[in-house]
CSV table of C-alpha atoms in Angstrom, one decimal:
chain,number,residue,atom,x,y,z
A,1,UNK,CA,-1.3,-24.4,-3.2
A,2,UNK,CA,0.5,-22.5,-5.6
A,3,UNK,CA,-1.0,-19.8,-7.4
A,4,UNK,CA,-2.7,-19.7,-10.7
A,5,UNK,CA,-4.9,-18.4,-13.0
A,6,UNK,CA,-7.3,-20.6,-14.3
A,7,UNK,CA,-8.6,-20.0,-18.2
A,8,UNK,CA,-12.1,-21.7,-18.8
A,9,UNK,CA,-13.6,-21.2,-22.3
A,10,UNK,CA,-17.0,-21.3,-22.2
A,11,UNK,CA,-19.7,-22.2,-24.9
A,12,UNK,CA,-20.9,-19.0,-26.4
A,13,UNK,CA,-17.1,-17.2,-27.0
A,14,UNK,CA,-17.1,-16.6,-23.1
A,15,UNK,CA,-13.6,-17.1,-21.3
A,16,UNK,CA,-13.2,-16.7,-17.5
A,17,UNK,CA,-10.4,-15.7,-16.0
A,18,UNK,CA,-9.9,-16.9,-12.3
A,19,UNK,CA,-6.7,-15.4,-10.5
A,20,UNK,CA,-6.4,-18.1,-7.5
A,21,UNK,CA,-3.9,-17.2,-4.7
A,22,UNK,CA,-5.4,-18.8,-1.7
A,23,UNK,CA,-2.9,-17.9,0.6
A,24,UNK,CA,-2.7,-14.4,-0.4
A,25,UNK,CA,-6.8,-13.6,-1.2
A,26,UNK,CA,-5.7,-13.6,-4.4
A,27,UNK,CA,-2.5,-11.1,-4.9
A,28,UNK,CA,-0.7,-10.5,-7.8
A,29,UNK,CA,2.9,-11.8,-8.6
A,30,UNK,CA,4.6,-11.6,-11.6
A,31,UNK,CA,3.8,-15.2,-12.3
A,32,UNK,CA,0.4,-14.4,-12.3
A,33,UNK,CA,0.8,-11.7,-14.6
A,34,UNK,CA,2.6,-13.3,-17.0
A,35,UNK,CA,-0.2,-16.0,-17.2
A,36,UNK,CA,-2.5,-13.6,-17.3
A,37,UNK,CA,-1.0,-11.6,-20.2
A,38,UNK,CA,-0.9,-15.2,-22.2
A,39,UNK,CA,-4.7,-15.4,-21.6
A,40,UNK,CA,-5.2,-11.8,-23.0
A,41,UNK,CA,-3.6,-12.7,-26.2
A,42,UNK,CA,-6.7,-11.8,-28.9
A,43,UNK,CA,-8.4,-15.1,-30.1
A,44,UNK,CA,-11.1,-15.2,-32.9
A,45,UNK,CA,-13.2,-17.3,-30.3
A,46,UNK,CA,-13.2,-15.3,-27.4
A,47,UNK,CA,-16.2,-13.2,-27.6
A,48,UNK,CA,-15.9,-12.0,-23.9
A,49,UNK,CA,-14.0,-11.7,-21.0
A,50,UNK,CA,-15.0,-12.4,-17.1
A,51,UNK,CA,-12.4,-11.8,-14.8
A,52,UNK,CA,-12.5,-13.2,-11.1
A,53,UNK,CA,-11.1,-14.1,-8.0
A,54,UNK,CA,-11.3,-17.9,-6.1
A,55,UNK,CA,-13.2,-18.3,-3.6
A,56,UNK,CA,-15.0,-15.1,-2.7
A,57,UNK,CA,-12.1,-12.7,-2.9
A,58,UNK,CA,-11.6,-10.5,-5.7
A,59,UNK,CA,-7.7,-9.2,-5.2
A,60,UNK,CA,-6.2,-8.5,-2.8
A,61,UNK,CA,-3.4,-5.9,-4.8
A,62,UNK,CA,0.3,-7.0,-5.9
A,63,UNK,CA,2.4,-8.6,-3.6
A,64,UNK,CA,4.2,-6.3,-2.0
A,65,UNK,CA,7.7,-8.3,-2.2
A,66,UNK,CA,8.1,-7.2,-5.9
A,67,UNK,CA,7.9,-4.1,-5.0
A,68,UNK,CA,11.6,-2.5,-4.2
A,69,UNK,CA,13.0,-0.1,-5.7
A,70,UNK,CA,13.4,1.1,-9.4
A,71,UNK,CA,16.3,-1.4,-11.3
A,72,UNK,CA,19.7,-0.1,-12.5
A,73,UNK,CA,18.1,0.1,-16.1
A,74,UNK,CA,15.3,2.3,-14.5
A,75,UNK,CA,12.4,-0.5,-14.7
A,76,UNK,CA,10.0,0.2,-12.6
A,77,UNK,CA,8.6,-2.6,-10.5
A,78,UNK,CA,5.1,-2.4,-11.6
A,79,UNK,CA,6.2,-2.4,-15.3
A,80,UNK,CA,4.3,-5.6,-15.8
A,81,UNK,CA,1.4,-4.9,-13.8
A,82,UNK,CA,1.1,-1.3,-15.9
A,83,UNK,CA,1.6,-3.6,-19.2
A,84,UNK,CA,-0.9,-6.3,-18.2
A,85,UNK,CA,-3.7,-4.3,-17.5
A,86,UNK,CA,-3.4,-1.7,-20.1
A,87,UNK,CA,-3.8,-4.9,-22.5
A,88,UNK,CA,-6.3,-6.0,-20.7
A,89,UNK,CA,-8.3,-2.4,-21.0
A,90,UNK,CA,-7.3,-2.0,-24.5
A,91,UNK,CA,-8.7,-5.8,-25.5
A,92,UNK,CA,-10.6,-6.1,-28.8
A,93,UNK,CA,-13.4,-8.2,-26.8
A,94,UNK,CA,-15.2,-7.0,-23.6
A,95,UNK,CA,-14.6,-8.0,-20.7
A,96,UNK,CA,-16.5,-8.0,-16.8
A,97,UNK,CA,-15.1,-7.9,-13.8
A,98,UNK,CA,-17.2,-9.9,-10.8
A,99,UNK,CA,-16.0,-8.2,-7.6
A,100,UNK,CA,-16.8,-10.4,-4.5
A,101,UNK,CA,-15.0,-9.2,-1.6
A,102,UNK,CA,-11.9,-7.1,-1.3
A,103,UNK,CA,-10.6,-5.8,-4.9
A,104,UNK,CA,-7.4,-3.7,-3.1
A,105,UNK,CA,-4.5,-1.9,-5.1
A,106,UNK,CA,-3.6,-4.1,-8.4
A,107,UNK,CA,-7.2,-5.3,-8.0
A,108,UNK,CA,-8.9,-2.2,-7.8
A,109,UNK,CA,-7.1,-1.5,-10.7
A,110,UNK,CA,-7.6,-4.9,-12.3
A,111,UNK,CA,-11.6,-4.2,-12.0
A,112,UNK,CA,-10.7,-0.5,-13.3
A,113,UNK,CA,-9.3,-2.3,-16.4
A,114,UNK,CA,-12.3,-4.3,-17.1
A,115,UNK,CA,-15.5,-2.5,-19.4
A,116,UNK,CA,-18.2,-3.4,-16.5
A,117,UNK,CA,-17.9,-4.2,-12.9
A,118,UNK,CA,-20.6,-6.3,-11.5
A,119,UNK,CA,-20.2,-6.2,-7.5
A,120,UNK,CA,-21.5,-8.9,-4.8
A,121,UNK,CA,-23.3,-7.2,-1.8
A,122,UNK,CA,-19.6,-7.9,0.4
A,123,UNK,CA,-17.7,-6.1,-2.4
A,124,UNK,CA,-14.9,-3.4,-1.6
A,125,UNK,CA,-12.4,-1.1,-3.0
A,126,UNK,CA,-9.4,0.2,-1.5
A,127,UNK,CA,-6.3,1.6,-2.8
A,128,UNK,CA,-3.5,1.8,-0.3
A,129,UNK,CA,-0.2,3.6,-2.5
A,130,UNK,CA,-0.7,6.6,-0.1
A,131,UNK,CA,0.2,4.1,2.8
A,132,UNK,CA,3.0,2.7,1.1
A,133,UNK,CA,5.1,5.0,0.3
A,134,UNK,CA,4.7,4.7,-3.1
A,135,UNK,CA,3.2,7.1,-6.4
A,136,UNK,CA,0.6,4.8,-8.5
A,137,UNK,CA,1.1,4.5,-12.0
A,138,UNK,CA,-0.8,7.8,-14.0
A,139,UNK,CA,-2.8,4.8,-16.4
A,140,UNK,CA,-4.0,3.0,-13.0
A,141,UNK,CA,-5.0,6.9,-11.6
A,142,UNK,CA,-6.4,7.8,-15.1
A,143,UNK,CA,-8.6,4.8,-15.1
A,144,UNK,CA,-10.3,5.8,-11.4
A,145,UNK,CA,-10.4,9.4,-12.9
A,146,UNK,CA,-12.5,8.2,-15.5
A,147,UNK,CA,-14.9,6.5,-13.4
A,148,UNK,CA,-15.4,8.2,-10.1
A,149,UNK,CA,-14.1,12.1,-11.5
A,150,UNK,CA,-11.1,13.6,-10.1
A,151,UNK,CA,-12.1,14.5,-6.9
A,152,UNK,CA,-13.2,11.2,-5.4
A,153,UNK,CA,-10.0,9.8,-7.0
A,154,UNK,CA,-8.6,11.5,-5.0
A,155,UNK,CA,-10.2,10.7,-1.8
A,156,UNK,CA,-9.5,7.1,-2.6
A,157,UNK,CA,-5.9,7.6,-3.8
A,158,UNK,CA,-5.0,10.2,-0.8
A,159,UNK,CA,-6.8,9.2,2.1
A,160,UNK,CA,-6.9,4.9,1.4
A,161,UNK,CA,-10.5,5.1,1.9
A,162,UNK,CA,-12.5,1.5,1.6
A,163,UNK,CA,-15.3,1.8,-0.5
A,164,UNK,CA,-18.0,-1.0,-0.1
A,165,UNK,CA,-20.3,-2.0,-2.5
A,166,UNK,CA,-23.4,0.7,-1.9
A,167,UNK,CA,-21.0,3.4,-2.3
A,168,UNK,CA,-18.9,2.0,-5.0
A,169,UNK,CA,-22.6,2.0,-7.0
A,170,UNK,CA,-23.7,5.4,-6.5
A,171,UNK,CA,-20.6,6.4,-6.9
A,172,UNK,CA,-20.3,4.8,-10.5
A,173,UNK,CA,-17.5,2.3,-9.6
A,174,UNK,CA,-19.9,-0.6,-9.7
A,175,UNK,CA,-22.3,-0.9,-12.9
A,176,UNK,CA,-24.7,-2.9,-11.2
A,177,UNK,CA,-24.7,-4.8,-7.2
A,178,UNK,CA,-27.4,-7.5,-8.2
A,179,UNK,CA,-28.5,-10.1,-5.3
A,180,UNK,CA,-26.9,-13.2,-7.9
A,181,UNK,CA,-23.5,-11.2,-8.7
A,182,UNK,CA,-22.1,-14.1,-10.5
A,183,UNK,CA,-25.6,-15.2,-12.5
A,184,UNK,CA,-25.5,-11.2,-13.6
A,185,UNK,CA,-21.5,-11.5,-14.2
A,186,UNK,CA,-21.7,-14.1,-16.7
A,187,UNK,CA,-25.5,-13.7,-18.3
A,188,UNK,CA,-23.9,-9.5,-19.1
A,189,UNK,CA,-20.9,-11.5,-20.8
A,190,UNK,CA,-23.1,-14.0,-22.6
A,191,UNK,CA,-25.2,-10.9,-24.2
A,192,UNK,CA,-22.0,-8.8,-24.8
A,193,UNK,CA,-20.3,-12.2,-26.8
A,194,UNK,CA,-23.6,-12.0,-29.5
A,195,UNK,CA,-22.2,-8.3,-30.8
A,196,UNK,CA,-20.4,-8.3,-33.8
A,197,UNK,CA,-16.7,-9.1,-33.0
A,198,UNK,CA,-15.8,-6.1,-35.6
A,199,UNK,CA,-18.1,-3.4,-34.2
A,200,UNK,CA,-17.8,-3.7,-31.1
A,201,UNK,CA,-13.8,-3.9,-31.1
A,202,UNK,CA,-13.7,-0.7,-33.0
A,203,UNK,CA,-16.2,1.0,-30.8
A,204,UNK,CA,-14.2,0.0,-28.2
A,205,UNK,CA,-11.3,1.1,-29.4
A,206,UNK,CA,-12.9,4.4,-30.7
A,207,UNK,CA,-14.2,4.7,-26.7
A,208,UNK,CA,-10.7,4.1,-25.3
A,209,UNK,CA,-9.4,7.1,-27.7
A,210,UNK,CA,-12.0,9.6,-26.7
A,211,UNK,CA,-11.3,8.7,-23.0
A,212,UNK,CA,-8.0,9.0,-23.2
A,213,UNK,CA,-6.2,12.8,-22.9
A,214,UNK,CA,-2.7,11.5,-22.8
A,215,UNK,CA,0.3,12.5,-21.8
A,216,UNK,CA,2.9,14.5,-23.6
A,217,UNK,CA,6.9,12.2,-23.8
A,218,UNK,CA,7.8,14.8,-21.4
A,219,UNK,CA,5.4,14.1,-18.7
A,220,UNK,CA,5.6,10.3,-19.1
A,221,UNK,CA,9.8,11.0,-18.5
A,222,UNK,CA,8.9,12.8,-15.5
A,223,UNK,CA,6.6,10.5,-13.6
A,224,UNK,CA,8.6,8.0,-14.1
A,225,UNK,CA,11.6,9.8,-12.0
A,226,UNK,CA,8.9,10.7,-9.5
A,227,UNK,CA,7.5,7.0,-9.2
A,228,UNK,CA,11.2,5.5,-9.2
A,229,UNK,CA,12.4,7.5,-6.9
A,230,UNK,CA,9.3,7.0,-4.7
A,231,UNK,CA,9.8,3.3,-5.2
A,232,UNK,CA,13.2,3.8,-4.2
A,233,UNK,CA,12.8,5.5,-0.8
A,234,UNK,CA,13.0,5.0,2.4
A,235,UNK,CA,9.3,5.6,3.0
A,236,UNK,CA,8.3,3.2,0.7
A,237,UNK,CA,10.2,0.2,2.7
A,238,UNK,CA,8.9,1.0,5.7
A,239,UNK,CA,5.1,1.1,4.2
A,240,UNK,CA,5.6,-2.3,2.8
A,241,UNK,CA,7.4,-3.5,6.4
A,242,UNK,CA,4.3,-2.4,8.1
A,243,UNK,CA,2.0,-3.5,6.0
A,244,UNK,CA,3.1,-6.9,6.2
A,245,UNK,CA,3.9,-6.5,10.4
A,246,UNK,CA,0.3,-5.0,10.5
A,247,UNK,CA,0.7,-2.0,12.1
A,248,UNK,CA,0.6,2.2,11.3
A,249,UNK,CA,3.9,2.8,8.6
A,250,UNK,CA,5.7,5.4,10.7
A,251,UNK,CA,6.9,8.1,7.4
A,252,UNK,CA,9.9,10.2,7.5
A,253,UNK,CA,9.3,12.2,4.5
A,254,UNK,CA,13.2,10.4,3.2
């Protein structure tokens, strides 16, 4: 089955957003992406968004074979992930993420990107980069920042730690870890698409501007040599290899 996402306008200005990968639990390709960029595109009827995974898995992160190194124009290869989901965060309407099961690099981060995250009892988060040799982007870090503080960030970005659901709720990752995740999911998206379209896309955007700190040109230059060159390395080949062999990456430090 190939992978798709499948767009579902509801009655009530509700769309749902269904990334289906079967094969993969759901992982991110840059077919995917482009889809789902498409479905972001701001339309007067969409009140709210719900973002979700087939079949009981959230996301299992971005497929790891797009992720070599840096191009000869210096394009990164998680440009389009960065670029999805800071649309997606930055969307006039607000959106839910329902996390059954595993939501795992690029779907941590896809939940991150969402304004609430509703979480079944089996929920999880996990963010690998540390075990891949690679440096995650500073809007995907700035996002768990914002929710968890910097110092459990850290633990998840630095140590690969899975979070499950209980956790992820005290901790202030999940908004709520209802016994009817999905019946929560949607009725929260229901009551968020009756707000006025125009106030609560400028709150939102107001929010978004008080959250963010940002980054002066010359830092943004800089982790971008540090996350190509990561990208690049020798460490972050072997991570992906033994992610996909299933075994412990062996690092080198090159």
């Amino acid at each position: 089955m190939e992978p798709t996402l499948e767009v579902e306008d509801r009655e009530g200005g509700v769309r749902v957003l269904t990334v289906s990968n079967p094969s993969r639990r759901n992982a991110l390709n840059d077919a995917l992406l482009a889809r789902l960029d498409a479905a972001l595109d701001p339309a007067a009827h969409v009140r709210a968004l719900l973002v979700r995974g087939q079949g009981g898995h959230f996301c299992a992160g971005y497929d790891l074979t797009h992720l070599g190194p840096p191009g000869a124009d210096g394009r990164l290869p998680d440009d389009p992930l960065v670029a999805c989901l800071l649309k997606l965060e930055r969307h006039p309407s607000p959106s839910v993420a329902l996390v059954q099961g595993g939501a795992v690099g690029a779907g941590f981060d896809l939940a991150a990107s969402c304004d609430f995250r509703v979480g079944a009892s089996d929920a999880f988060f996990l963010m690998p980069p540390a075990r891949l040799g690679i440096v995650y982007s500073p809007e995907g870090l700035a996002r768990a920042v914002r929710l968890v503080g910097l110092s459990r960030a850290k633990q998840l970005f630095l140590t690969a730690r899975r979070l499950p659901a209980a956790e992820a709720l005290a901790w202030g990752l999940l908004d709520e870890c209802p016994e009817d995740a999905e019946a929560r999911a949607l009725a929260l998206c229901a009551t968020l698409a009756t707000g006025a379209p125009k106030a609560v896309s400028g709150m939102k955007e107001a929010f978004g501007l008080l959250a963010r700190s940002g980054l002066s040109p010359e830092d943004v230059a800089h982790l971008r040599q540090v996350r190509g060159e990561a990208f690049g390395s020798e460490d972050a080949k072997e991570g992906r290899a033994a992610f996909l062999e299933k075994r412990a990456p062996r690092f080198t430090g090159r």
